[in-house]
mmCIF file with all atom_site columns, C-alpha atoms and ligand atoms in Angstrom:
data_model
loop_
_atom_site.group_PDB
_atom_site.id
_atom_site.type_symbol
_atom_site.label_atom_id
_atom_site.label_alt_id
_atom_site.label_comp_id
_atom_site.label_asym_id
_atom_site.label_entity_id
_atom_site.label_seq_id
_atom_site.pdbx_PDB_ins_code
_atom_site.Cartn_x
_atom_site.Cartn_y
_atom_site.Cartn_z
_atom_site.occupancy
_atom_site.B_iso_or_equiv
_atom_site.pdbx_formal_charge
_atom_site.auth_seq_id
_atom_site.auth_comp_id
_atom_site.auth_asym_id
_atom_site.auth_atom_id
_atom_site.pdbx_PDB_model_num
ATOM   1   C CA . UNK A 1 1   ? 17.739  -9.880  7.148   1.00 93.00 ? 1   UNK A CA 1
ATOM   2   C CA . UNK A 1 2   ? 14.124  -11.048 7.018   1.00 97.00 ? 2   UNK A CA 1
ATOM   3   C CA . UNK A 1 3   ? 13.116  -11.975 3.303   1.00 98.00 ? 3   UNK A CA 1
ATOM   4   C CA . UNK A 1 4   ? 8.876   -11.036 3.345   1.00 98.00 ? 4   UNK A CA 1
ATOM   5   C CA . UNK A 1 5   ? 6.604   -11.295 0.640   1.00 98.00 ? 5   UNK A CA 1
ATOM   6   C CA . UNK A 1 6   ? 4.159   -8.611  0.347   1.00 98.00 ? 6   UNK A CA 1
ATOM   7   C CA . UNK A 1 7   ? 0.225   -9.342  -0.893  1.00 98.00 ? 7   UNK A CA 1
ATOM   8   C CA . UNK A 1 8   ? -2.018  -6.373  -1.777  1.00 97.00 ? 8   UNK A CA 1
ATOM   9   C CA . UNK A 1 9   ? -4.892  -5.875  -3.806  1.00 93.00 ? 9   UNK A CA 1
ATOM   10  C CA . UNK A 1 10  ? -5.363  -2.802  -4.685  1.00 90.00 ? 10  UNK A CA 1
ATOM   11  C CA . UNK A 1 11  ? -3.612  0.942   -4.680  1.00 95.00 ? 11  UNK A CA 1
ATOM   12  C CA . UNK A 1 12  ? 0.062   -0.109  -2.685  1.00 97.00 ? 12  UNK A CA 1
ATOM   13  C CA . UNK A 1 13  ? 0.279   2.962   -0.314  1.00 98.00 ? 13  UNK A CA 1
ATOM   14  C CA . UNK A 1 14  ? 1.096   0.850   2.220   1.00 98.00 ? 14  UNK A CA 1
ATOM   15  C CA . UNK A 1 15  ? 3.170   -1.534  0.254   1.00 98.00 ? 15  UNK A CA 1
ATOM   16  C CA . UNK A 1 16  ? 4.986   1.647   -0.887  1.00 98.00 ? 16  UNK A CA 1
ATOM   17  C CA . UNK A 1 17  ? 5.495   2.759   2.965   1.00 98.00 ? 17  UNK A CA 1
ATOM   18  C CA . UNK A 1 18  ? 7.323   -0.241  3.322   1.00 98.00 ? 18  UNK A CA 1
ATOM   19  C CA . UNK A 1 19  ? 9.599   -0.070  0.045   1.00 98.00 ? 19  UNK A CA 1
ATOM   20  C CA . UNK A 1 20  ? 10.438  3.640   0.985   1.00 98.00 ? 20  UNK A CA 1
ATOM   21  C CA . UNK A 1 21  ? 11.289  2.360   4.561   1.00 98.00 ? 21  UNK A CA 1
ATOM   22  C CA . UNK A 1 22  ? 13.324  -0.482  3.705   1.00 98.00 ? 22  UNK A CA 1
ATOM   23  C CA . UNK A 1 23  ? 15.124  2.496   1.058   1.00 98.00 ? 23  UNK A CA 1
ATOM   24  C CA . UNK A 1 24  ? 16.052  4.461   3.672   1.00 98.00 ? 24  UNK A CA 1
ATOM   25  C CA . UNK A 1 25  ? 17.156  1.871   6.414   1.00 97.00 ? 25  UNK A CA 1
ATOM   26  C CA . UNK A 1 26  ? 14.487  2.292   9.337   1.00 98.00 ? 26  UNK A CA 1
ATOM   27  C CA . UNK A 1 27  ? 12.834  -1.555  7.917   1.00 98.00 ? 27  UNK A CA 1
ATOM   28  C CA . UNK A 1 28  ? 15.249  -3.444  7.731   1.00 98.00 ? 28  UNK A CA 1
ATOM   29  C CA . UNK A 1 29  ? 14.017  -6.236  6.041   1.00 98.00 ? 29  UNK A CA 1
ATOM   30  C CA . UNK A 1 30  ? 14.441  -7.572  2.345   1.00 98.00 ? 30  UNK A CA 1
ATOM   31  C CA . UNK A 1 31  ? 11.168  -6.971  0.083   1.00 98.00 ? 31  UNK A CA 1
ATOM   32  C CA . UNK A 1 32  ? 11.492  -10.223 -1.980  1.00 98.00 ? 32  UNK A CA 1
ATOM   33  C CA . UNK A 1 33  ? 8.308   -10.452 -3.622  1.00 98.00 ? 33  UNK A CA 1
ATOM   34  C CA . UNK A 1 34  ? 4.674   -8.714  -4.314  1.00 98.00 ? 34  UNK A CA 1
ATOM   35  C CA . UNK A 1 35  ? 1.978   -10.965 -4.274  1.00 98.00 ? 35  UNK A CA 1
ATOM   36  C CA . UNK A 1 36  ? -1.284  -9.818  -6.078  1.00 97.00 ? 36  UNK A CA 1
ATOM   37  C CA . UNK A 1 37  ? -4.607  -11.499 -6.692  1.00 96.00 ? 37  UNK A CA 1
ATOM   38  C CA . UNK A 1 38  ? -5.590  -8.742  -9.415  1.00 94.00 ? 38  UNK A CA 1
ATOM   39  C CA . UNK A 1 39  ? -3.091  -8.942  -12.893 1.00 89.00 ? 39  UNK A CA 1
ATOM   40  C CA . UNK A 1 40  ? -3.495  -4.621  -12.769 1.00 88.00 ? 40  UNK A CA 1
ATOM   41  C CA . UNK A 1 41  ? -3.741  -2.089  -10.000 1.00 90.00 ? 41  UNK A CA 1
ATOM   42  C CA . UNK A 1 42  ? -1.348  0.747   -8.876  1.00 96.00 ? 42  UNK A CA 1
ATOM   43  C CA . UNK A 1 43  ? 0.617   -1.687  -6.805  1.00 97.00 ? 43  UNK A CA 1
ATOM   44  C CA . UNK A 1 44  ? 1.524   -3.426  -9.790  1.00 97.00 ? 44  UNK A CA 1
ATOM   45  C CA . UNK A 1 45  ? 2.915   -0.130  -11.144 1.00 97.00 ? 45  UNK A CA 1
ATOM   46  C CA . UNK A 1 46  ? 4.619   0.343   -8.170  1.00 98.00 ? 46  UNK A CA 1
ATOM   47  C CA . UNK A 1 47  ? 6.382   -2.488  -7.853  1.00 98.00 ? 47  UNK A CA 1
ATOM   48  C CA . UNK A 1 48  ? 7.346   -2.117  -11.375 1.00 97.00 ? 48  UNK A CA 1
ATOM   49  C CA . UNK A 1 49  ? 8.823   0.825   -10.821 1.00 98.00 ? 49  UNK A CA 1
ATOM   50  C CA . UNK A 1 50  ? 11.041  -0.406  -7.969  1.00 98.00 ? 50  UNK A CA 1
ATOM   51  C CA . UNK A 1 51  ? 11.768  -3.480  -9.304  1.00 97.00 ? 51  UNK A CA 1
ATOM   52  C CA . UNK A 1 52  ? 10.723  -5.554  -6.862  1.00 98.00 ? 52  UNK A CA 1
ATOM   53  C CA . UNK A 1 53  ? 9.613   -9.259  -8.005  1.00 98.00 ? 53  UNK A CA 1
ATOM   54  C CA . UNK A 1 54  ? 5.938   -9.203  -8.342  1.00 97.00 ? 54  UNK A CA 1
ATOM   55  C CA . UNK A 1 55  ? 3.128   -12.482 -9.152  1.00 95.00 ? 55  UNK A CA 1
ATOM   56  C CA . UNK A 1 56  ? -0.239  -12.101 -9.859  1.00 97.00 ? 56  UNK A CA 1
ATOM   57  C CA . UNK A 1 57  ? -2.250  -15.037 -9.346  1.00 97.00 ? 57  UNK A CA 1
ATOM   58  C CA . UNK A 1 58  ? -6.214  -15.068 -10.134 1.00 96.00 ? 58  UNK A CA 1
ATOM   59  C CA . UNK A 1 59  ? -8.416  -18.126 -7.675  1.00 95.00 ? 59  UNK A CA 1
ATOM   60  C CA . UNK A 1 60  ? -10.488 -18.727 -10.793 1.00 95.00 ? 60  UNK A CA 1
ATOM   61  C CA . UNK A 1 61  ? -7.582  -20.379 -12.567 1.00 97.00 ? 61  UNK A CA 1
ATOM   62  C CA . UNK A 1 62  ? -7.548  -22.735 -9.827  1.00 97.00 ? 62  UNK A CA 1
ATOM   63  C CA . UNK A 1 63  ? -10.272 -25.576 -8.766  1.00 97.00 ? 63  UNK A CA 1
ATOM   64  C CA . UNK A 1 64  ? -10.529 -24.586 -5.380  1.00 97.00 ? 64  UNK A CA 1
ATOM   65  C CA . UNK A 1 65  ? -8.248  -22.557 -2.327  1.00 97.00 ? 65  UNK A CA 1
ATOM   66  C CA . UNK A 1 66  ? -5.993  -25.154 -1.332  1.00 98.00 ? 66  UNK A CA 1
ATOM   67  C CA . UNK A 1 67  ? -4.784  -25.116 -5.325  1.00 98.00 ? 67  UNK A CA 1
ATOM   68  C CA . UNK A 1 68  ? -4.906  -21.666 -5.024  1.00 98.00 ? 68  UNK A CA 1
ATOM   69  C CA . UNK A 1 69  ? -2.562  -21.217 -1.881  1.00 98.00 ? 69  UNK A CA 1
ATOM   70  C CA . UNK A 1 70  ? -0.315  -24.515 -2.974  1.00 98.00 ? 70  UNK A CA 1
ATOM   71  C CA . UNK A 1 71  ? 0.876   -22.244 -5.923  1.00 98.00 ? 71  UNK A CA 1
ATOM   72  C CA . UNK A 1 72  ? 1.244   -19.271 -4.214  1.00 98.00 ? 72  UNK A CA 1
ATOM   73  C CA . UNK A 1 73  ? 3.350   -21.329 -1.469  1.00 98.00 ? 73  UNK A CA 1
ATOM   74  C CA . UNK A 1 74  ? 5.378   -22.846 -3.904  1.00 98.00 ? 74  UNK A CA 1
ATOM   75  C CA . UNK A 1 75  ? 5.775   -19.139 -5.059  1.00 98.00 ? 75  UNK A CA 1
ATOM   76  C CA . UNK A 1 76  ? 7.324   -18.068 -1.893  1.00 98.00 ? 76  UNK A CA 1
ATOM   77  C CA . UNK A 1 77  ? 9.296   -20.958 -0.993  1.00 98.00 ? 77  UNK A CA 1
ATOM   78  C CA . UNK A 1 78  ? 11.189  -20.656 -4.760  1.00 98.00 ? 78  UNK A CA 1
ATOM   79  C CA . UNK A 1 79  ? 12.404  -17.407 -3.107  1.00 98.00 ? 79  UNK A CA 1
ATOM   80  C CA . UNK A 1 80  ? 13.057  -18.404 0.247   1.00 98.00 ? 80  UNK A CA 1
ATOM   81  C CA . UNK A 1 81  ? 10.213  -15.862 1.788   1.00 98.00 ? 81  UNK A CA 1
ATOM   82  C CA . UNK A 1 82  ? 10.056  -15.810 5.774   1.00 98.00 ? 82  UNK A CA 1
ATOM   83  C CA . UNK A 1 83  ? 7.106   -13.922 6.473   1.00 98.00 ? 83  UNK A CA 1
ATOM   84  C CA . UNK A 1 84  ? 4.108   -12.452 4.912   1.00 98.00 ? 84  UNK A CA 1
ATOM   85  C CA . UNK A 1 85  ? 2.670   -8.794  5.008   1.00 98.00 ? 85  UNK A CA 1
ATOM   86  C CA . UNK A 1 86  ? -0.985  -8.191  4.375   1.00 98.00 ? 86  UNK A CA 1
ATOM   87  C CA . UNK A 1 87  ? -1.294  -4.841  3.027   1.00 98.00 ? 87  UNK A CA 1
ATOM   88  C CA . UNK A 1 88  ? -4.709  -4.297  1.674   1.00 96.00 ? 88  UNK A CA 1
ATOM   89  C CA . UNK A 1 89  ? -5.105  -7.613  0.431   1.00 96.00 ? 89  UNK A CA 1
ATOM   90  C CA . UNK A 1 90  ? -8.667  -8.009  0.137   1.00 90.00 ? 90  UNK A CA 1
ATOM   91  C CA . UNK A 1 91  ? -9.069  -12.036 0.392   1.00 94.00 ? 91  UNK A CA 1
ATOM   92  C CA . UNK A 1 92  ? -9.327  -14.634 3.385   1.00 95.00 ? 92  UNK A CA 1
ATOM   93  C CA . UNK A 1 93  ? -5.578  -16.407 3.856   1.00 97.00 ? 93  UNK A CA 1
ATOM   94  C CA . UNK A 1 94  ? -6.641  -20.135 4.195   1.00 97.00 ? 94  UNK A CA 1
ATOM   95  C CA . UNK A 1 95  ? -4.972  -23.143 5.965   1.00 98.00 ? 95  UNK A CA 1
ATOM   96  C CA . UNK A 1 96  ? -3.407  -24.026 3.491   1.00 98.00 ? 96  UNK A CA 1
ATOM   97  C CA . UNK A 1 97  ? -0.710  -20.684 3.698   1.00 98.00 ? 97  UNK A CA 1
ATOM   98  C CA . UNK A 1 98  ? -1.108  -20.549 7.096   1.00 98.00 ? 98  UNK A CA 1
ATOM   99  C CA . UNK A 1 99  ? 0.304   -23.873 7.748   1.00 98.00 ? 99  UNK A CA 1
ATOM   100 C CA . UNK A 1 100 ? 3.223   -23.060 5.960   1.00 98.00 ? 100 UNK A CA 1
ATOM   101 C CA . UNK A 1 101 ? 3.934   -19.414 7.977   1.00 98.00 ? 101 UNK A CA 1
ATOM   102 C CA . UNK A 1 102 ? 2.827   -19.975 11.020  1.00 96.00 ? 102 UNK A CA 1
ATOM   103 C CA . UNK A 1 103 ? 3.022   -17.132 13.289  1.00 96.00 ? 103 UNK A CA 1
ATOM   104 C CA . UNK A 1 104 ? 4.521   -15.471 10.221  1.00 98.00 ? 104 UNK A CA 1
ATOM   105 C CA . UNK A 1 105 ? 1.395   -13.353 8.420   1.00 98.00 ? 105 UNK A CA 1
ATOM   106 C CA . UNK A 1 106 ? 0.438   -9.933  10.044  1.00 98.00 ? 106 UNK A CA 1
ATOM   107 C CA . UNK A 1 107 ? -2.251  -7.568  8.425   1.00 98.00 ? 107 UNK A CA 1
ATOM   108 C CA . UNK A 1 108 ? -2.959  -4.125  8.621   1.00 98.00 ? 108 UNK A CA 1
ATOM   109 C CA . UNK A 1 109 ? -6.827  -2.948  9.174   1.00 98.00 ? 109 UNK A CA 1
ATOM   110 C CA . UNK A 1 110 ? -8.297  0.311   8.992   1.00 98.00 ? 110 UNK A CA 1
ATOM   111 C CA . UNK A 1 111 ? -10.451 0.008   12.593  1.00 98.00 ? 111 UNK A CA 1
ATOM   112 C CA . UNK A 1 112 ? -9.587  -0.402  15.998  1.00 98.00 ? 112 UNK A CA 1
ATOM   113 C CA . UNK A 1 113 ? -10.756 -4.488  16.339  1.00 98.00 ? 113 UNK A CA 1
ATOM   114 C CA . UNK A 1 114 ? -12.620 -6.178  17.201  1.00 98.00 ? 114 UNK A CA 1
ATOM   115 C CA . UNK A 1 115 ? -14.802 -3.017  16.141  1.00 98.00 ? 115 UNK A CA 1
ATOM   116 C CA . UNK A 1 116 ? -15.580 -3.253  12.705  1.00 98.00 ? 116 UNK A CA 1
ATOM   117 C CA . UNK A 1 117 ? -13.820 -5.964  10.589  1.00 97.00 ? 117 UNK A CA 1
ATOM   118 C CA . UNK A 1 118 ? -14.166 -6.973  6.699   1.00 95.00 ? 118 UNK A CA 1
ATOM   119 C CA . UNK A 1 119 ? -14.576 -4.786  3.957   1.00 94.00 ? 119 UNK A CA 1
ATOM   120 C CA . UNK A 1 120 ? -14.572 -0.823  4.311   1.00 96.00 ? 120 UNK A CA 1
ATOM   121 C CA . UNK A 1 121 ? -14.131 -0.647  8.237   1.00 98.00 ? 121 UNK A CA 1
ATOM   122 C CA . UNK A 1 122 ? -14.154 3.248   7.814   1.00 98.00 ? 122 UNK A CA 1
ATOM   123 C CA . UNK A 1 123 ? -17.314 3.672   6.060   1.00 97.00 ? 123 UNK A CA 1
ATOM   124 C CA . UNK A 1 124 ? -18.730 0.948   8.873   1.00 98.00 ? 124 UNK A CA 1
ATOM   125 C CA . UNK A 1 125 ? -16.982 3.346   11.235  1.00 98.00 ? 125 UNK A CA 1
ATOM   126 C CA . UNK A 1 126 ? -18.551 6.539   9.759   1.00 97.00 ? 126 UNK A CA 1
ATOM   127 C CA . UNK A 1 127 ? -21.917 5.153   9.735   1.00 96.00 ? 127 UNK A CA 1
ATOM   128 C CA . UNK A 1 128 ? -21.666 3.950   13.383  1.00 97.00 ? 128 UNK A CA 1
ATOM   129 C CA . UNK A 1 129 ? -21.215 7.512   14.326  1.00 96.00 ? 129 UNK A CA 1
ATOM   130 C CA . UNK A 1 130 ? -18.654 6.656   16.280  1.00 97.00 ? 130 UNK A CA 1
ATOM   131 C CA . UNK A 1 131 ? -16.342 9.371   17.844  1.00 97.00 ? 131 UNK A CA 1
ATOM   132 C CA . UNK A 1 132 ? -12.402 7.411   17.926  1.00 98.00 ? 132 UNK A CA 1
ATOM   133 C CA . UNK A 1 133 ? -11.531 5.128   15.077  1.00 98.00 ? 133 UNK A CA 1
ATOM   134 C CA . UNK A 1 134 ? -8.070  4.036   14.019  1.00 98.00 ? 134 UNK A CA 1
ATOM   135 C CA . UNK A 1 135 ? -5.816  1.026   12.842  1.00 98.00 ? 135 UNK A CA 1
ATOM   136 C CA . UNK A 1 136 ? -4.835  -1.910  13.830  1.00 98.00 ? 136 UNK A CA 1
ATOM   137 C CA . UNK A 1 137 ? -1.789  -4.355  13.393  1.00 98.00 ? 137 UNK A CA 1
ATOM   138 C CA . UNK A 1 138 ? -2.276  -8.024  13.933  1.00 98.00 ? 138 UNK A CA 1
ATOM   139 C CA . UNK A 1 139 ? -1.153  -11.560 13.525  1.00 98.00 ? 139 UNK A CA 1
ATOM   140 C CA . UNK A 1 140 ? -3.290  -13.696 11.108  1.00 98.00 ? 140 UNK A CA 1
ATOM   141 C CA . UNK A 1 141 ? -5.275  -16.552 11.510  1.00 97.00 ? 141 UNK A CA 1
ATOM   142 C CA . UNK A 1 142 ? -8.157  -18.182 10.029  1.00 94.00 ? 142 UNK A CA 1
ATOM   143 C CA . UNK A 1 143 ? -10.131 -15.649 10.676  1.00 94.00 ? 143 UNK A CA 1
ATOM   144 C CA . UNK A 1 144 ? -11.762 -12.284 9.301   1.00 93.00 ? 144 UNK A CA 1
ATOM   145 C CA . UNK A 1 145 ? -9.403  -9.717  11.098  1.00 94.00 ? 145 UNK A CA 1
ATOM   146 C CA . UNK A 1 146 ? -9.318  -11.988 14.102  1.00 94.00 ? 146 UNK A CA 1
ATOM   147 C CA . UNK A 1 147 ? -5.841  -13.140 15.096  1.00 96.00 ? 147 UNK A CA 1
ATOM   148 C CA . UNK A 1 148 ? -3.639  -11.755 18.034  1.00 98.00 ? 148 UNK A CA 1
ATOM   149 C CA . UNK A 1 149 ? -3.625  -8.044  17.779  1.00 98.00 ? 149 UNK A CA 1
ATOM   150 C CA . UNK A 1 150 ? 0.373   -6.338  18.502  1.00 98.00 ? 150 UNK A CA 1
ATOM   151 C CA . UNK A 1 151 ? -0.358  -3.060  17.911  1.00 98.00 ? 151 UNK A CA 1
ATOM   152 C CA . UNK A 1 152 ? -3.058  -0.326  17.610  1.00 98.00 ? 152 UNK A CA 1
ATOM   153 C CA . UNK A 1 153 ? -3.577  3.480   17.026  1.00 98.00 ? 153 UNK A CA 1
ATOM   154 C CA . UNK A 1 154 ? -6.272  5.718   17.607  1.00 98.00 ? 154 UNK A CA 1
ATOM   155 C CA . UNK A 1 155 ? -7.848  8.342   15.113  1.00 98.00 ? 155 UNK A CA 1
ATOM   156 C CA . UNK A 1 156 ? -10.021 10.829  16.106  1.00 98.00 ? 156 UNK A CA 1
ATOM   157 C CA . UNK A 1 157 ? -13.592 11.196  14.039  1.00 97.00 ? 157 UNK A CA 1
ATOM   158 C CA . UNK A 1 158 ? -14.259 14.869  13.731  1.00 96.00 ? 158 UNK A CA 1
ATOM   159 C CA . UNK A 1 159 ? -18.233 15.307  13.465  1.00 92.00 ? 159 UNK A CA 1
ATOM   160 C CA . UNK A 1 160 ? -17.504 16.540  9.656   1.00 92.00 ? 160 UNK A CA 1
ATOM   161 C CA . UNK A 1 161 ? -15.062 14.204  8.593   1.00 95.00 ? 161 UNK A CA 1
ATOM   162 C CA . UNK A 1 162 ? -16.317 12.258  5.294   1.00 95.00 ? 162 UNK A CA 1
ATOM   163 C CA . UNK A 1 163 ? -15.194 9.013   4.639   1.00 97.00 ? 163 UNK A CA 1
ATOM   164 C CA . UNK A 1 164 ? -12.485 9.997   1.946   1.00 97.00 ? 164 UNK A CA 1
ATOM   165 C CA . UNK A 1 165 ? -11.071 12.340  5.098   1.00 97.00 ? 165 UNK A CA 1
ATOM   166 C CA . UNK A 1 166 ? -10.831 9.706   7.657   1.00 98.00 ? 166 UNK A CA 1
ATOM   167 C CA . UNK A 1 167 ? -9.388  7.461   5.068   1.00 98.00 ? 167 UNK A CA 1
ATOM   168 C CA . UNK A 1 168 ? -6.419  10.174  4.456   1.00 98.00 ? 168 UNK A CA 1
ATOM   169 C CA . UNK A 1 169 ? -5.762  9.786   8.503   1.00 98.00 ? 169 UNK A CA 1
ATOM   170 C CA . UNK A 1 170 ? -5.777  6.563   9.103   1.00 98.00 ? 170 UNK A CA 1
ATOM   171 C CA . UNK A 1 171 ? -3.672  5.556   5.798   1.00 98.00 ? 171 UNK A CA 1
ATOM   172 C CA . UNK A 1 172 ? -1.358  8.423   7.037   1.00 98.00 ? 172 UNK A CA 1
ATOM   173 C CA . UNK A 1 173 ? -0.929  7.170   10.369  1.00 98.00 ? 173 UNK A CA 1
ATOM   174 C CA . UNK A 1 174 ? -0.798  3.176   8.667   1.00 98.00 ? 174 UNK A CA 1
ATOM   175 C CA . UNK A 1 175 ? 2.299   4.356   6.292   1.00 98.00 ? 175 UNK A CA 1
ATOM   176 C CA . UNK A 1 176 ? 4.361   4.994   9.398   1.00 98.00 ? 176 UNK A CA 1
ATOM   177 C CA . UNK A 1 177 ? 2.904   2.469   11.581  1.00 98.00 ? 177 UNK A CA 1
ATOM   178 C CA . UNK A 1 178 ? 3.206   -0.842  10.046  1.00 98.00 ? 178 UNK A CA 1
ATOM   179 C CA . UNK A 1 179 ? 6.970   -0.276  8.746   1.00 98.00 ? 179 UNK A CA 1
ATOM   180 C CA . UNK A 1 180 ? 7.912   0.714   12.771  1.00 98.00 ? 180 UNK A CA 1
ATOM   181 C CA . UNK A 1 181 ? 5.926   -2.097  13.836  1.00 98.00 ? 181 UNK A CA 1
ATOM   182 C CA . UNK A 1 182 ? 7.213   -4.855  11.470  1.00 98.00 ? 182 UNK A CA 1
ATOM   183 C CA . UNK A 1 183 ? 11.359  -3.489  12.223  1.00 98.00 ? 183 UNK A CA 1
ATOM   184 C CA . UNK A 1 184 ? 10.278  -3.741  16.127  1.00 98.00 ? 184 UNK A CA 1
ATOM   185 C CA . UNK A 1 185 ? 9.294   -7.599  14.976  1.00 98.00 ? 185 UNK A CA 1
ATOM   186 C CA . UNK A 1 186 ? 11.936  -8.682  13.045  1.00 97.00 ? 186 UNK A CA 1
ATOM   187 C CA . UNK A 1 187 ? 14.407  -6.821  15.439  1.00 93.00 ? 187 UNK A CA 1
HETATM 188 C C1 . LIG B 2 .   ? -5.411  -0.043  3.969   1.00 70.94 ? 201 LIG B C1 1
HETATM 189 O O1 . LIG B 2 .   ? -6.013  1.072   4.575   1.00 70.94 ? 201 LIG B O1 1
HETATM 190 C C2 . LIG B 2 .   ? -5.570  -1.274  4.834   1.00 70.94 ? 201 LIG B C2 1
HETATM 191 O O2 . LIG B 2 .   ? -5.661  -0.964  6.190   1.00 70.94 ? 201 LIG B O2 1
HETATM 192 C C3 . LIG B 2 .   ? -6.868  -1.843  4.312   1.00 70.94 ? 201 LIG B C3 1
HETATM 193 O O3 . LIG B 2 .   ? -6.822  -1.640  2.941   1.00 70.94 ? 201 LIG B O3 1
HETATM 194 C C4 . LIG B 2 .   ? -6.139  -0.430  2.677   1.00 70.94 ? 201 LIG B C4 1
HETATM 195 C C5 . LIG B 2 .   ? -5.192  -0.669  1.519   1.00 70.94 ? 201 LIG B C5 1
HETATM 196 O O4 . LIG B 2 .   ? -4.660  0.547   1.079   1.00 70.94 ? 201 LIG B O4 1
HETATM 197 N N1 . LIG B 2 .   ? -6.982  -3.240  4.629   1.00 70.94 ? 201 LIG B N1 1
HETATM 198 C C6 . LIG B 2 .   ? -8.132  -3.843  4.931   1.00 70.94 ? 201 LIG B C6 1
HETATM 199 O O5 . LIG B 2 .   ? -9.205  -3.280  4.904   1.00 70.94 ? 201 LIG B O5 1
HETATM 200 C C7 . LIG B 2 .   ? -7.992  -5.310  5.304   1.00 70.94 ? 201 LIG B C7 1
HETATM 201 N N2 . LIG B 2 .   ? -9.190  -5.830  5.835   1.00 70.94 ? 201 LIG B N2 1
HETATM 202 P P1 . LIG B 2 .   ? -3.370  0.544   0.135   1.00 70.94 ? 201 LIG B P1 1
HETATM 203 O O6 . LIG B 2 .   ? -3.644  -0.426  -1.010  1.00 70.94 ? 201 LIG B O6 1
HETATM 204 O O7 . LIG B 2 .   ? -3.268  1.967   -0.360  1.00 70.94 ? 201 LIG B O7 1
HETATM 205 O O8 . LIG B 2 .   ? -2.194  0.130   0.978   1.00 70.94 ? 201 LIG B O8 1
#
């Protein structure tokens, strides 16, 4: 079974999707360890809660990125981690990780790229007026939201929809998503 490490920032819906999938048997993949860059956040909780291994790591204890992503490597390779989920982690990987897992990072974005990448893709999507949003699934590379893309969904944009609405649809439609996506991967 595939040992992954999963790095969030923030809330952990999706990092929960995965726990709850793994639970019940349709991931089947080992959850070894949460990475965070913030030390407090409702995915901490969460992973509390579960008792999954979690390590929170802040850059600004470290002179620069490569120190940065040498201790979170040596993190990971302490417990034998395979492959790396992004799941709302809000922070560039550098070459330093990716060297390490190559072809082994995939991240989950809130737009159908190349349309709309970086921070708050829906409220970039809302704004555009746009009439089809949706998610995307992709492998990571140096880039902002750039690397080969293995799977995407559409959403439809009602004309009403607020932000906080859309949101609820496309995180509804990532919490099945990535788990299916990442058992059709490792299977
Ligand atoms: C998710 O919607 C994910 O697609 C997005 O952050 C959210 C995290 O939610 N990721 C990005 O925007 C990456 N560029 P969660 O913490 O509840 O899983």
């Amino acid at each position: 079974m595939k040992k992954i490490a999963v790095f969030a920032s923030g809330n952990g819906s999706n990092f929960q999707a995965l726990v709850d999938a793994v639970k019940v048997g349709t991931l089947q993949a080992e959850i070894g360890l949460l990475v965070s860059d913030r030390s407090s956040g409702a995915v901490l909780d969460r992973a509390q809660k579960e008792t999954i291994d979690y390590f929170c790591i802040s850059p600004r204890d470290f002179a620069d990125k490569t120190e940065f992503e040498m201790e979170i490597v040596q993190q990971l390779k302490s417990r034998a981690i395979e492959f790396i989920v992004l799941a709302g982690y809000m922070r560039l990987i550098g070459s330093t990780i990716l060297q390490e897992y190559p072809e082994s990072i995939v991240n989950i974005h809130p737009s159908l790229l190349p349309a709309f990448p970086g921070k708050d893709a829906i409220g970039q999507a809302i704004d555009a007026g746009v009439q089809v949003s949706g998610l995307t699934i992709h492998y990571v590379d140096a880039g902002m939201d750039t690397g080969p893309i293995i799977a995407q969904k559409e959403i439809e944009i009602l004309p009403d929809d607020t932000k906080e609405e859309l949101q609820k649809k496309i995180q509804q439609a990532e919490h099945v998503m990535y788990p299916e996506v990442l058992q059709e991967l490792f299977s």
